[in-house]
Short mmCIF file of C-alpha atoms and ligand atoms in Angstrom, two decimals:
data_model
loop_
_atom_site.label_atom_id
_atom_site.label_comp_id
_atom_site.label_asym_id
_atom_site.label_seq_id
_atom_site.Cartn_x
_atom_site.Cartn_y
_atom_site.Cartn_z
CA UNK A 1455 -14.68 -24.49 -29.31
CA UNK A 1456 -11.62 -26.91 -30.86
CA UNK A 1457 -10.64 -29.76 -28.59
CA UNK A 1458 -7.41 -30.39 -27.68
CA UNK A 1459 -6.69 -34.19 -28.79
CA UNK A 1460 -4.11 -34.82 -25.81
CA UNK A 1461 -7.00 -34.23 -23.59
CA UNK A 1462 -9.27 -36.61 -24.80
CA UNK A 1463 -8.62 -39.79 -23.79
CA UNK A 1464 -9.76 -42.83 -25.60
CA UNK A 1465 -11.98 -46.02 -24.41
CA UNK A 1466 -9.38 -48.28 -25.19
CA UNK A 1467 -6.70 -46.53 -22.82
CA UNK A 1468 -9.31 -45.93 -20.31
CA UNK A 1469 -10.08 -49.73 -20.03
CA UNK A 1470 -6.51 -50.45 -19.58
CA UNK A 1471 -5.91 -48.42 -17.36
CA UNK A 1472 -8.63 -49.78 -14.52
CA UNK A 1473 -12.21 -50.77 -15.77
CA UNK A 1474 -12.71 -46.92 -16.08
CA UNK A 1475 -12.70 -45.63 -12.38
CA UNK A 1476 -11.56 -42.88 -10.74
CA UNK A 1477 -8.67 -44.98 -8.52
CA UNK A 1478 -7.15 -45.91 -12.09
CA UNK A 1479 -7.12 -42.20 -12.78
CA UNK A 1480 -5.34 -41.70 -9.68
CA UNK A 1481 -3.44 -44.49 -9.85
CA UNK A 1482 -1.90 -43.23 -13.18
CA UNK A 1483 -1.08 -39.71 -11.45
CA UNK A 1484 0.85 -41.12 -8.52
CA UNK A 1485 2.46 -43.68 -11.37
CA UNK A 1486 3.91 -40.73 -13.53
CA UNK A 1487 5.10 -38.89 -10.24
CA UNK A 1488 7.14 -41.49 -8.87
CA UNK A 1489 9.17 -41.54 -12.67
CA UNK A 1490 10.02 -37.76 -12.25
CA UNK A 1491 13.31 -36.51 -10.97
CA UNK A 1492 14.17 -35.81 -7.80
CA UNK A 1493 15.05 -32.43 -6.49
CA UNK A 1494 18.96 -32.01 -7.05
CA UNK A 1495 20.90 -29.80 -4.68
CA UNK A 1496 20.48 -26.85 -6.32
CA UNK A 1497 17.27 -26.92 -6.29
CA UNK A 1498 16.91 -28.08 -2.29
CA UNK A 1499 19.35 -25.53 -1.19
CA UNK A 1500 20.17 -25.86 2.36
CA UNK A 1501 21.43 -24.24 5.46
CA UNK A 1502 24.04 -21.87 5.88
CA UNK A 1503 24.99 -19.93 8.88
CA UNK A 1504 21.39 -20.57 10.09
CA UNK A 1505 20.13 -19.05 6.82
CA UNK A 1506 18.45 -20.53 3.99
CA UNK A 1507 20.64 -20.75 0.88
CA UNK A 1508 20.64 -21.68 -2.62
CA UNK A 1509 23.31 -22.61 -4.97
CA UNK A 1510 23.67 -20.23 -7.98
CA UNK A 1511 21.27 -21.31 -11.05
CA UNK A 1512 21.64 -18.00 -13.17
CA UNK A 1513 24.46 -17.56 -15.23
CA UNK A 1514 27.26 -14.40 -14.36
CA UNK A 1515 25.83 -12.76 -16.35
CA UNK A 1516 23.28 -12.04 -14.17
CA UNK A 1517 22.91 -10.11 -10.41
CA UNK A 1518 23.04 -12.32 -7.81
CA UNK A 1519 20.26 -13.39 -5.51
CA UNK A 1520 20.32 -10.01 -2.21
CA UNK A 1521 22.13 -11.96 0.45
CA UNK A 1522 19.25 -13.22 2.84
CA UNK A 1523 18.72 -10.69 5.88
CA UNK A 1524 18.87 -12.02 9.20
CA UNK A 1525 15.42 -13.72 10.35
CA UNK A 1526 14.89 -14.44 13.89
CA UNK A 1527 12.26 -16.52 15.41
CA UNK A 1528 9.15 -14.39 16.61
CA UNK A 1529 9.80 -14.88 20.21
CA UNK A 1530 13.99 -13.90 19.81
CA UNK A 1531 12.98 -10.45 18.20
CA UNK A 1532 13.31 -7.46 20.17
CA UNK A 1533 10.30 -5.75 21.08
CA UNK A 1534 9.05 -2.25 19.77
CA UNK A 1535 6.58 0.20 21.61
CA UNK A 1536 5.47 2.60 18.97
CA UNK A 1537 4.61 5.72 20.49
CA UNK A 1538 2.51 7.97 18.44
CA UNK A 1539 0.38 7.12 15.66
CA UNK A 1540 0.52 9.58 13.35
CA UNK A 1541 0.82 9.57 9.25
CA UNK A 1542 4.63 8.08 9.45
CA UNK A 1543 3.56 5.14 12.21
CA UNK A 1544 0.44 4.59 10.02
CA UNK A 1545 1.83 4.41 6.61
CA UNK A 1546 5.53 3.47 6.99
CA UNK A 1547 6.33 2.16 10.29
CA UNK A 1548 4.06 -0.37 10.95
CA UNK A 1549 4.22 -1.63 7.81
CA UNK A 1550 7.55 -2.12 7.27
CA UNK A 1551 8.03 -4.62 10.59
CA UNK A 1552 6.94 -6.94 7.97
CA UNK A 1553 9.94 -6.73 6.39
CA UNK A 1554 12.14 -6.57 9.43
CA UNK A 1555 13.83 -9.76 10.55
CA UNK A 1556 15.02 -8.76 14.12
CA UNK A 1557 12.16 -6.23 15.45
CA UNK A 1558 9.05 -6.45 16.17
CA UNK A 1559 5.90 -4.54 17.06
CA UNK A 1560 4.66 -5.51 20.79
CA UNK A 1561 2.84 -1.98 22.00
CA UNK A 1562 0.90 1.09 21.32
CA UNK A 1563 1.14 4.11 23.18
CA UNK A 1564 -1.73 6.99 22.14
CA UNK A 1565 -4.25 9.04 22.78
CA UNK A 1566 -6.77 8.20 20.45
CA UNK A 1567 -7.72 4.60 21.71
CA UNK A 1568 -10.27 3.88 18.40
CA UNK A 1569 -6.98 4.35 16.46
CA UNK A 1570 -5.10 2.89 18.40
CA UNK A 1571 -7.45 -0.69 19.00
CA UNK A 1572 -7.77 -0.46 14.96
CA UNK A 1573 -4.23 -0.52 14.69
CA UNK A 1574 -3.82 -3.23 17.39
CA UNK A 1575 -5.74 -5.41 15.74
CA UNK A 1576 -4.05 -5.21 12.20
CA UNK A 1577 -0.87 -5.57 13.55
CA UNK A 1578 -1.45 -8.51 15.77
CA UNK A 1579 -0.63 -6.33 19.08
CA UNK A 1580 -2.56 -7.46 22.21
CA UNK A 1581 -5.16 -5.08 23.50
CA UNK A 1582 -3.69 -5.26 27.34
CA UNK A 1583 -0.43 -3.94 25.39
CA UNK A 1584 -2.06 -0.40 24.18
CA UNK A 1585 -1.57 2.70 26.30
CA UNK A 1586 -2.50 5.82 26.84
CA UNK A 1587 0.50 8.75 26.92
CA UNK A 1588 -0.59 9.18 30.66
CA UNK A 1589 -0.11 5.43 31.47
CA UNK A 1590 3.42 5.53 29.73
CA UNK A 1591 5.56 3.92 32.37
CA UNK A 1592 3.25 1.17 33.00
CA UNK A 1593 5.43 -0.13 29.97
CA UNK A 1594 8.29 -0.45 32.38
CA UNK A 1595 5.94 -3.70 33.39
CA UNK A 1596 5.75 -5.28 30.16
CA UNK A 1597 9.14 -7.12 29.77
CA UNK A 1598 8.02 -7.74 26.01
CA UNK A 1599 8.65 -4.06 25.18
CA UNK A 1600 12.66 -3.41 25.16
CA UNK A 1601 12.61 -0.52 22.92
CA UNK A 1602 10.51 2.46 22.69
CA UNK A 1603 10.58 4.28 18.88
CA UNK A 1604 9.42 7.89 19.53
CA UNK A 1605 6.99 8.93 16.00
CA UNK A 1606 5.54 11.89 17.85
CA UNK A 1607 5.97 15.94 17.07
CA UNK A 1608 9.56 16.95 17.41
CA UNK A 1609 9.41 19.20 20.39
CA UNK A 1610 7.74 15.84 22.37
CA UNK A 1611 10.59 13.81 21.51
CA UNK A 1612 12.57 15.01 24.73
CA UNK A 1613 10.01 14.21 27.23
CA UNK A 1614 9.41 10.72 25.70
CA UNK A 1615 13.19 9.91 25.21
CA UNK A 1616 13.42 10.95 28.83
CA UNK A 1617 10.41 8.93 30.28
CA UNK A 1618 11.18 6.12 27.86
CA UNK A 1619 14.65 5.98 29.70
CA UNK A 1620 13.59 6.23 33.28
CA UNK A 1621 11.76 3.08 33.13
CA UNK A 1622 14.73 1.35 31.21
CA UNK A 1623 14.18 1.12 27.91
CA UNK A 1624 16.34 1.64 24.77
CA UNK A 1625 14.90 4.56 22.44
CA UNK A 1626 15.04 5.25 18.60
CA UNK A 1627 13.89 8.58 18.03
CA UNK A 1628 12.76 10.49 14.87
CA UNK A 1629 14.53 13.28 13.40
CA UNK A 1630 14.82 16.09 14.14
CA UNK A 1631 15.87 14.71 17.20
CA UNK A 1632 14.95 17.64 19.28
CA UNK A 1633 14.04 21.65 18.87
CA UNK A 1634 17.18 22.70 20.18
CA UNK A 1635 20.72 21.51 21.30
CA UNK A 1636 19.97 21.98 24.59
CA UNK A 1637 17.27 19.23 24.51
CA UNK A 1638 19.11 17.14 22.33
CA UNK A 1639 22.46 17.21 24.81
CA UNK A 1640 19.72 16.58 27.93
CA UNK A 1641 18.38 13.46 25.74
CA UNK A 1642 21.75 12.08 25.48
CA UNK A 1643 22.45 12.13 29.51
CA UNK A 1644 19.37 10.76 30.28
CA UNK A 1645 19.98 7.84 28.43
CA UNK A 1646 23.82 7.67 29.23
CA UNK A 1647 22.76 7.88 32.70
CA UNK A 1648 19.76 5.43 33.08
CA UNK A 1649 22.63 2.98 30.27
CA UNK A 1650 19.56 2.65 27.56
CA UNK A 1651 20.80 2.88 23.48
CA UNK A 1652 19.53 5.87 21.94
CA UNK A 1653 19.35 5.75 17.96
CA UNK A 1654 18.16 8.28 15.73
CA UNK A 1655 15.75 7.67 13.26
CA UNK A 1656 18.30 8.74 9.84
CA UNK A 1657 16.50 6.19 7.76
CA UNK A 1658 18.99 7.58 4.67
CA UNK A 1659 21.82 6.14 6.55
CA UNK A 1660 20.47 2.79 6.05
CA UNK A 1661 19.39 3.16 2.46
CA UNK A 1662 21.37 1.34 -0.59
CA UNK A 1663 22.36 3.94 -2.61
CA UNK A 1664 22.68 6.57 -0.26
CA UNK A 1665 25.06 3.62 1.23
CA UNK A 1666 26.56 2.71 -1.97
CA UNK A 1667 27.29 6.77 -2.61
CA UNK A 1668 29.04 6.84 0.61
CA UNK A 1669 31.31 3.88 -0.48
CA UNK A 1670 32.19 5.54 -3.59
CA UNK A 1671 33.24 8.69 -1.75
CA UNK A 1672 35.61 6.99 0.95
CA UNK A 1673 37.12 5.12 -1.75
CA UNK A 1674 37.75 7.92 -3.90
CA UNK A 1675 36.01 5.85 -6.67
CA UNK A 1676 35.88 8.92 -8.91
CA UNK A 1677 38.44 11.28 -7.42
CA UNK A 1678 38.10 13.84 -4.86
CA UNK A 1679 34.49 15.65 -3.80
CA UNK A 1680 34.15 18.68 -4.82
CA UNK A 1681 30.82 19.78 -4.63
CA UNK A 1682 27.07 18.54 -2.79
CA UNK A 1683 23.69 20.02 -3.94
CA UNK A 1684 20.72 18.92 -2.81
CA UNK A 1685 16.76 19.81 -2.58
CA UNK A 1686 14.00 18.58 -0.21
CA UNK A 1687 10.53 20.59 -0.98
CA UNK A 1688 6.97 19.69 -0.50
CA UNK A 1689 3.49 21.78 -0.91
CA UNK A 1690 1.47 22.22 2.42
CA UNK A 1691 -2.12 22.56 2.25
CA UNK A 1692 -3.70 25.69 2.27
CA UNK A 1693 -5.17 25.06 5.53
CA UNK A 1694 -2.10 23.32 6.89
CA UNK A 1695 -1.86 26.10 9.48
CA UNK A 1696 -3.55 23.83 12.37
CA UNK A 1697 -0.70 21.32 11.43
CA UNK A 1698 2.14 20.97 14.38
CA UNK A 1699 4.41 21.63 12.04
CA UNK A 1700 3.76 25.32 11.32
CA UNK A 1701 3.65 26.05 15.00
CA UNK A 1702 7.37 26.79 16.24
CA UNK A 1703 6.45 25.57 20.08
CA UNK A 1704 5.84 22.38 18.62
CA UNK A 1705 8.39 21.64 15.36
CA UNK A 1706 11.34 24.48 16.49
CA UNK A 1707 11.27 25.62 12.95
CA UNK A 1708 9.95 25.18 9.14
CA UNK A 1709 11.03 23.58 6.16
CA UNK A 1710 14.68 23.53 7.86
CA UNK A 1711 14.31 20.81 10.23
CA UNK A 1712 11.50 19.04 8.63
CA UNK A 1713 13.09 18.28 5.40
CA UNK A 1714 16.03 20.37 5.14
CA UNK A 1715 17.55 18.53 7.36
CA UNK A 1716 18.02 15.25 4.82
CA UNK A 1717 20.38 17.46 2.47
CA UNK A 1718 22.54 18.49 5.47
CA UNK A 1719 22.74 15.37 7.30
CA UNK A 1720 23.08 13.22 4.31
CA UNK A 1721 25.98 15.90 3.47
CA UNK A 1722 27.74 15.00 6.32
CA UNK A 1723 26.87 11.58 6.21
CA UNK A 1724 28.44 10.71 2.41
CA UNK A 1725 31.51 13.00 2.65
CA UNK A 1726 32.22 11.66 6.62
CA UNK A 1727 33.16 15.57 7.17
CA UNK A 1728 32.35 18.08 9.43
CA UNK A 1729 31.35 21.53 8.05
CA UNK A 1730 33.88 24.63 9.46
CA UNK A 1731 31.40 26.88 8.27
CA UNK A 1732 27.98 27.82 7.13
CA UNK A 1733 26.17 30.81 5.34
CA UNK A 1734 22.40 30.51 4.94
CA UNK A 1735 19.25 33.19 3.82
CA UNK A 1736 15.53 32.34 4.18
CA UNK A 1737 12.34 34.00 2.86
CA UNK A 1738 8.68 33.28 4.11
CA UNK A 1739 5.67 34.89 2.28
CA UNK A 1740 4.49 37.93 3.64
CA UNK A 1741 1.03 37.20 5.30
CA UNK A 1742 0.85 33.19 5.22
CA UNK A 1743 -0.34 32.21 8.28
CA UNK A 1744 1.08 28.74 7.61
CA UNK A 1745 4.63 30.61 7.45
CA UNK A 1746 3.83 33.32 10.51
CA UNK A 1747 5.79 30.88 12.68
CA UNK A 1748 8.12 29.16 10.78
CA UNK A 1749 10.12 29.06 7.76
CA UNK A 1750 8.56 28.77 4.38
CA UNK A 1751 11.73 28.48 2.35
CA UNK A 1752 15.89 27.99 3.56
CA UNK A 1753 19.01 28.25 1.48
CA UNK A 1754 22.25 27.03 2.99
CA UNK A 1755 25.88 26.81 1.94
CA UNK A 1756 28.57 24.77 4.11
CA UNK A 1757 32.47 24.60 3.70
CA UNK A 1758 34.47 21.68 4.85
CA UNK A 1759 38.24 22.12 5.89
CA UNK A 1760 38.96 19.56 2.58
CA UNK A 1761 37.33 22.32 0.15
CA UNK A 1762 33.99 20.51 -0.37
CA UNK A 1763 31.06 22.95 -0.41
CA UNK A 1764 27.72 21.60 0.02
CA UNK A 1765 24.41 23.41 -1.02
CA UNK A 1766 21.38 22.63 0.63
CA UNK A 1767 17.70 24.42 -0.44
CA UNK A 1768 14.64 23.17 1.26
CA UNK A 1769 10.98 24.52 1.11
CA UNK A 1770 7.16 24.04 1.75
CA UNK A 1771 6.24 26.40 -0.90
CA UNK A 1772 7.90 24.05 -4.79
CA UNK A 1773 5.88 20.55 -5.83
CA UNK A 1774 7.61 17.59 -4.11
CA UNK A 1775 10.95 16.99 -5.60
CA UNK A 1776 13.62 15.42 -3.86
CA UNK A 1777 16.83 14.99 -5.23
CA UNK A 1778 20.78 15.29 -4.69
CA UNK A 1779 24.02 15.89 -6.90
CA UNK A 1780 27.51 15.11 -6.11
CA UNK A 1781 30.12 16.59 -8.75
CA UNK A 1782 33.31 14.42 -8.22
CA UNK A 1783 36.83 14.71 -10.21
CA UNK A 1784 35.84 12.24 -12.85
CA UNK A 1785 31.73 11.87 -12.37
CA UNK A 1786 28.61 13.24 -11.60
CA UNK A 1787 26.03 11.32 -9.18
CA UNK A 1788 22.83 12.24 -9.81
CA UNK A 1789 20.33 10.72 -7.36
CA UNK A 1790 16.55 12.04 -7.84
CA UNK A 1791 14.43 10.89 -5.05
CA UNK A 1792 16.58 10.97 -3.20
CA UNK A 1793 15.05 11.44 0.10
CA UNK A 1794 11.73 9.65 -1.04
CA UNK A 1795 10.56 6.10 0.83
CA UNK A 1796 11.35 4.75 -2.21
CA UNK A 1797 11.80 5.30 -5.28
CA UNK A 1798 15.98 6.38 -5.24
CA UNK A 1799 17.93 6.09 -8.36
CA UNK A 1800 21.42 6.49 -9.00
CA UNK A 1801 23.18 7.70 -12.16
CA UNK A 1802 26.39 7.96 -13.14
CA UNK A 1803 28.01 10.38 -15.81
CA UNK A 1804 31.55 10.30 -16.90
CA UNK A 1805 33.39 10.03 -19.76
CA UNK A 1806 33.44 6.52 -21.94
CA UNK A 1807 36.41 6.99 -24.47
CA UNK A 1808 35.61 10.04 -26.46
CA UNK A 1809 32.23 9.91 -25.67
CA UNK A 1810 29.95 10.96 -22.59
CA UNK A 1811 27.67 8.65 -20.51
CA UNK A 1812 25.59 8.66 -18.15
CA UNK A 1813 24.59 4.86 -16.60
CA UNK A 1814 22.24 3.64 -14.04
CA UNK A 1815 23.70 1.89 -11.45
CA UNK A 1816 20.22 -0.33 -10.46
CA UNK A 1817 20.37 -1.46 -6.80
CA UNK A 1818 18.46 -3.93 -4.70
CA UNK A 1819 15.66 -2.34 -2.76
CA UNK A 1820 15.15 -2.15 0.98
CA UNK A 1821 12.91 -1.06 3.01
CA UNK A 1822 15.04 1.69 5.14
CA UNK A 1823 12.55 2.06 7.78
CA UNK A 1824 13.08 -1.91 8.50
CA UNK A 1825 16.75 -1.92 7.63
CA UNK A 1826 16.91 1.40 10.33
CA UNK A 1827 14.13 -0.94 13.00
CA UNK A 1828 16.45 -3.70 12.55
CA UNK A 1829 19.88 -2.19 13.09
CA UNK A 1830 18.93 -1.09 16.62
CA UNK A 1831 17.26 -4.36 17.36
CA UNK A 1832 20.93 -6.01 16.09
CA UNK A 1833 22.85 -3.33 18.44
CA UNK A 1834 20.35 -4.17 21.53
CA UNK A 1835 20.22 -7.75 20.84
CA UNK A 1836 24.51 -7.69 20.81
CA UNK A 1837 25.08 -4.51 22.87
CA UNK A 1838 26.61 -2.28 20.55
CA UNK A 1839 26.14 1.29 20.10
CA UNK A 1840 23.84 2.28 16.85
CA UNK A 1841 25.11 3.94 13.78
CA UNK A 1842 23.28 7.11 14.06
CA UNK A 1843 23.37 7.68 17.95
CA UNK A 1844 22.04 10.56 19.90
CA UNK A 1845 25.75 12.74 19.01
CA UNK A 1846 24.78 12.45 14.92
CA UNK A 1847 21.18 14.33 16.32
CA UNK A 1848 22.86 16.81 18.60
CA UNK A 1849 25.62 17.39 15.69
CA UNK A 1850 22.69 18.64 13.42
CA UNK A 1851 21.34 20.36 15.74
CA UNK A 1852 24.03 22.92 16.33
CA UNK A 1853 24.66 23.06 12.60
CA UNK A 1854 20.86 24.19 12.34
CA UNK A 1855 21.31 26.88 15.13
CA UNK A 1856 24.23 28.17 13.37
CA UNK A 1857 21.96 28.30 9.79
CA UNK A 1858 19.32 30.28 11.41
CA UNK A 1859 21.84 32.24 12.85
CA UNK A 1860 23.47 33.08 9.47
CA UNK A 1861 20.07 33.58 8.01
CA UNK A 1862 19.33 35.76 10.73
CA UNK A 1863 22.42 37.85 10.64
CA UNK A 1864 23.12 37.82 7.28
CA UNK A 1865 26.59 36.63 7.88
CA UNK A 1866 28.55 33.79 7.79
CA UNK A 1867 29.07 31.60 11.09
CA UNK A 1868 32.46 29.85 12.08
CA UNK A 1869 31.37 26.47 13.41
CA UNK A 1870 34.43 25.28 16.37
P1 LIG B 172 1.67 13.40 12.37
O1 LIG B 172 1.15 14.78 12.57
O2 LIG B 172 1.09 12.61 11.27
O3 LIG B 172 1.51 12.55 13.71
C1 LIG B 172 1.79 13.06 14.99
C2 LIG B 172 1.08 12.22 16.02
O4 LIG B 172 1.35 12.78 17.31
C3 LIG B 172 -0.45 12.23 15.84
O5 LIG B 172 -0.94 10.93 15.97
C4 LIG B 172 -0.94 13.11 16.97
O6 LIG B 172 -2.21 12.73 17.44
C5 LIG B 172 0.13 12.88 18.04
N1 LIG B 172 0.22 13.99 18.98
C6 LIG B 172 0.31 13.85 20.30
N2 LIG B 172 0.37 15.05 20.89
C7 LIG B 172 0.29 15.97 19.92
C8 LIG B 172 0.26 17.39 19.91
N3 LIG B 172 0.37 18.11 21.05
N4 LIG B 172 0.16 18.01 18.72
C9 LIG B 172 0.09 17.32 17.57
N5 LIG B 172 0.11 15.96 17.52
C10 LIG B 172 0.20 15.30 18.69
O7 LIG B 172 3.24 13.53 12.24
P2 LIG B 172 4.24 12.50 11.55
O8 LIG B 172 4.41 12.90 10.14
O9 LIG B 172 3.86 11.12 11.86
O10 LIG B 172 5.61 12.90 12.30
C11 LIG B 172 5.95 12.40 13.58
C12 LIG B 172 7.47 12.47 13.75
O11 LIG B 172 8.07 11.70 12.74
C13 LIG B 172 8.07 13.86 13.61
O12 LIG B 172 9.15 14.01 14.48
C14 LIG B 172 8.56 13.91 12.19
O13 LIG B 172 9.65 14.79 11.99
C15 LIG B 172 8.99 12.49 11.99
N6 LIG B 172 8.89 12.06 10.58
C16 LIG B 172 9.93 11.36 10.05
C17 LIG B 172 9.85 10.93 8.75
C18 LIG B 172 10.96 10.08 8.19
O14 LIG B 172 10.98 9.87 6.98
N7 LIG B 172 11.84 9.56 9.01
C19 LIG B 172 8.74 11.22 7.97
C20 LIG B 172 7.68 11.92 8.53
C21 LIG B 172 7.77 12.34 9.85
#
C-alpha cells in the first residue's frame, strides 16, 4: 500500500517538536487550533424571536433555509392522550410528535395493555399514564393530559369526544368525524357546552401543497376554477371482511367516508365553496362479503353556485392511487399523491410562449400529522378556535348523506 508523504513525519521535526512525546504531539494540535479563525456571525447565527437563526450563506439563487417551526420547551408543550392504538397511532401518530414543536405525547388509553406498555416505553410515556377504555376519566386526574386525540373506529368517535369532554379536555378527532350528522351535531354541543376545542383531524388542510394550491386559487393565480377531479382508491385484503371498516355499525359506510372523503373535503377546502348540489352512483360486487355492508366503489359530482364542478371517485376495489386535478383558466394542477403521508407533488402546465410546459413546483416537506398535532396545541396554548373545527366535520357529513342519497335515488339532491 503507497504512503502518503504528508503523513510521515520525519525525526528531525519530531525532535523539534518535544524530545518525541506524545505532549509535543498535542502540544502542536492545540498550537495550530488557536491560529484558525474564529466563527464569524454567519456562521454563529443567533437568536431571533426566541428562535435560532442564521444569516443567509447560499446565494439567491438558491431556496431559502424552511423558516424554523416553533419549539417549545418539553415541560411548555401541551399534552396529548392518544386514544386507540391502531395502524394510524402506530405508524403515523406517534411518530410524528417527533417532529412536532408544541405537542406532546403524555398518555395511552387501550385495551390491549402488551401494546400499549410496548408503546409506552418507546415513546417515553410513564406506565402510571396508560389506561384502559374503562378507566377513561381517570384522565380527568392527570393535569399533564390537556388534549385527548381520538384514533379509534369512526362510529366510537362520538362516545370518546363526549367522555373526553365531560372530564374537560380539548379533543382532536379523526375523520370521518362521526357516522352520521346527528352524532357529529351532538359532538359539537358537548364540547360547546363543557367549553373544550374540538379539531378535526383534516391532516390535508395542513399540508404544503395542498396549502400552496389553495393560495393559488384565492388569488386567482391562474384565472378562475373551473373544474376539480380527484381519486382516492386502495385494495382490501381478501379476508378484510373481519376489518371494522366493512361493517356499517362500526365505519357508517365504505370507500365514501374512508377515503372518499379526502376528494370532497379537499374540494371544498381549495375552492373555499360550498357545493349547491350533488349527483352520485355506487356499485359493490355482487357476493363480496367485504362489500355486503358497505360500499365497494362511489362516484360523485358537485356544483358550486360559481360554476365549479368537482368530481370525486373513490374505491376499495383499483391499486392505491391517489391523486387530484384542478383545470384553471390558464393551467392545469396536477397533484399525484395527493392524499398520500407523503409523497405529494405538484405540477404545473400552461403555456410558455408558443410552447407548452408543464413545471414542478418542489415544496418543503412537512410532516402534516405534526403540523395538524401542533396547530391545536398553538390554538389551546393561545385560546383560539382550530382551523378545521367540529362545523368543517358536520359540513361533510351532510354532504355525504346527501351522496348516498343521490346514489340511492338515482337523482340529484339540492343541498340548502
Ligand atoms: P385500526 O383498525 O388500525 O385501529 C383501530 C383501533 O381501535 C385498534 O387498535 C382496535 O383495537 C381499537 N378498537 C377499539 N374498539 C374497537 C372495536 N369495537 N372494533 C375495532 N377496533 C376497535 O384503524 P386505524 O386505521 O388506526 O383508524 C382509526 C381512525 O383513524 C379511524 O377513524 C380512521 O378513519 C382514521 N384514520 C385516519 C387516517 C388519516 O390519514 N388521517 C388514516 C387512517 C385512519
Amino acid at each position: 500500500m503507497p504512503i502518503d508523504p504528508t503523513t510521515v513525519i520525519d525525526r528531525r521535526r519530531l525532535l523539534r517538536i518535544g524530545a518525541g512525546t506524545t505532549t509535543g504531539l498535542l502540544m502542536s494540535a492545540g498550537a495550530a487550533a488557536e491560529t484558525l479563525p474564529g466563527p464569524s456571525p454567519i456562521d454563529r447565527g443567533g437568536v431571533k424571536d426566541g428562535k435560532v437563526a442564521f444569516p443567509p450563506w447560499r446565494g439567491e439563487a438558491d431556496r431559502p433555509d424552511a423558516p424554523r417551526p416553533t419549539v417549545l420547551p418539553p415541560e411548555q408543550r401541551v399534552g396529548f392522550a392518544i386514544v386507540g392504538l391502531g395502524r394510524l397511532s402506530v405508524s403515523e401518530i406517534l411518530p410524528a410528535f417527533g417532529e412536532c414543536g408544541q405537542a406532546k405525547p403524555v398518555a395511552l388509553v387501550s385495551g390491549s395493555p402488551e401494546k400499549m406498555s410496548t408503546l409506552a416505553r418507546q415513546h417515553g410515556i410513564a406506565p402510571e399514564a396508560c389506561y384502559g377504555y374503562a378507566d377513561f376519566e381517570k384522565l380527568r386526574d392527570n393535569p399533564a393530559v390537556q388534549a385527548v386525540y381520538v384514533v379509534l373506529p369512526n362510529a366510537m368517535h362520538r362516545e370518546y369526544t363526549e367522555r373526553a369532554a365531560a372530564i374537560g379536555k380539548h379533543v382532536l378527532c379523526e375523520k370521518p368525524m362521526a357516522t352520521s350528522s346527528a352524532d357529529a351535531r351532538a359532538m359539537i354541543a358537548a364540547c360547546d357546552r363543557a367549553r373544550v376545542a374540538l379539531m378535526i383531524a383534516y391532516r390535508i388542510q395542513y399540508q404544503p401543497h395542498h396549502l400552496r394550491v389553495r393560495q393559488f386559487v384565492r388569488d386567482k393565480t391562474f384565472g378562475r376554477l373551473v373544474a376539480f377531479s380527484a381519486g382516492n382508491v386502495q385494495t382490501v385484503h381478501p379476508t378484510g371482511a373481519e376489518q371494522w371498516r366493512h361493517k356499517r355499525a362500526l365505519s357508517g359506510g365504505g370507500a365514501l367516508p374512508d377515503i372518499g372523503l379526502y376528494c370532497l373535503n379537499t374540494a371544498r377546502f381549495v375552492s373555499g365553496e360550498e357545493p349547491d348540489e350533488v349527483y352520485a352512483r355506487q356499485f359493490s360486487p355482487a357476493g363480496d362479503p367485504r362489500f355486503a355492508e358497505v360500499e365497494e366503489t362511489i362516484d360523485f359530482m358537485l356544483h358550486f353556485p360559481s360554476g365549479l364542478v368537482a368530481h370525486g371517485m373513490s374505491s376499495y376495489g383499483a391499486r392505491e392511487d391517489k391523486w387530484q386535478r384542478l383545470q384553471m383558466e390558464r393551467a392545469t394542477l396536477e397533484m399525484p399523491n395527493a392524499y398520500d403521508y407523503e409523497g405529494q407533488r405538484l405540477l404545473i402546465g400552461q403555456r410558455r410562449g408558443d410552447d407548452k410546459a408543464q413545471e414542478e413546483l418542489v415544496l418543503q416537506r412537512k410532516n402534516q400529522f405534526a403540523a395538524e398535532m401542533d396547530h391545536f396545541a398553538e390554538c389551546i396554548r393561545g385560546g383560539k378556535g382550530p382551523r378545521t373545527p367540529g362545523e368543517e366535520g358536520l359540513r361533510d357529513h351532510v354532504l355525504m348523506e346527501a351522496i348516498y342519497r343521490s346514489a340511492r335515488t338515482s337523482q340529484p339532491v339540492k343541498l340548502g
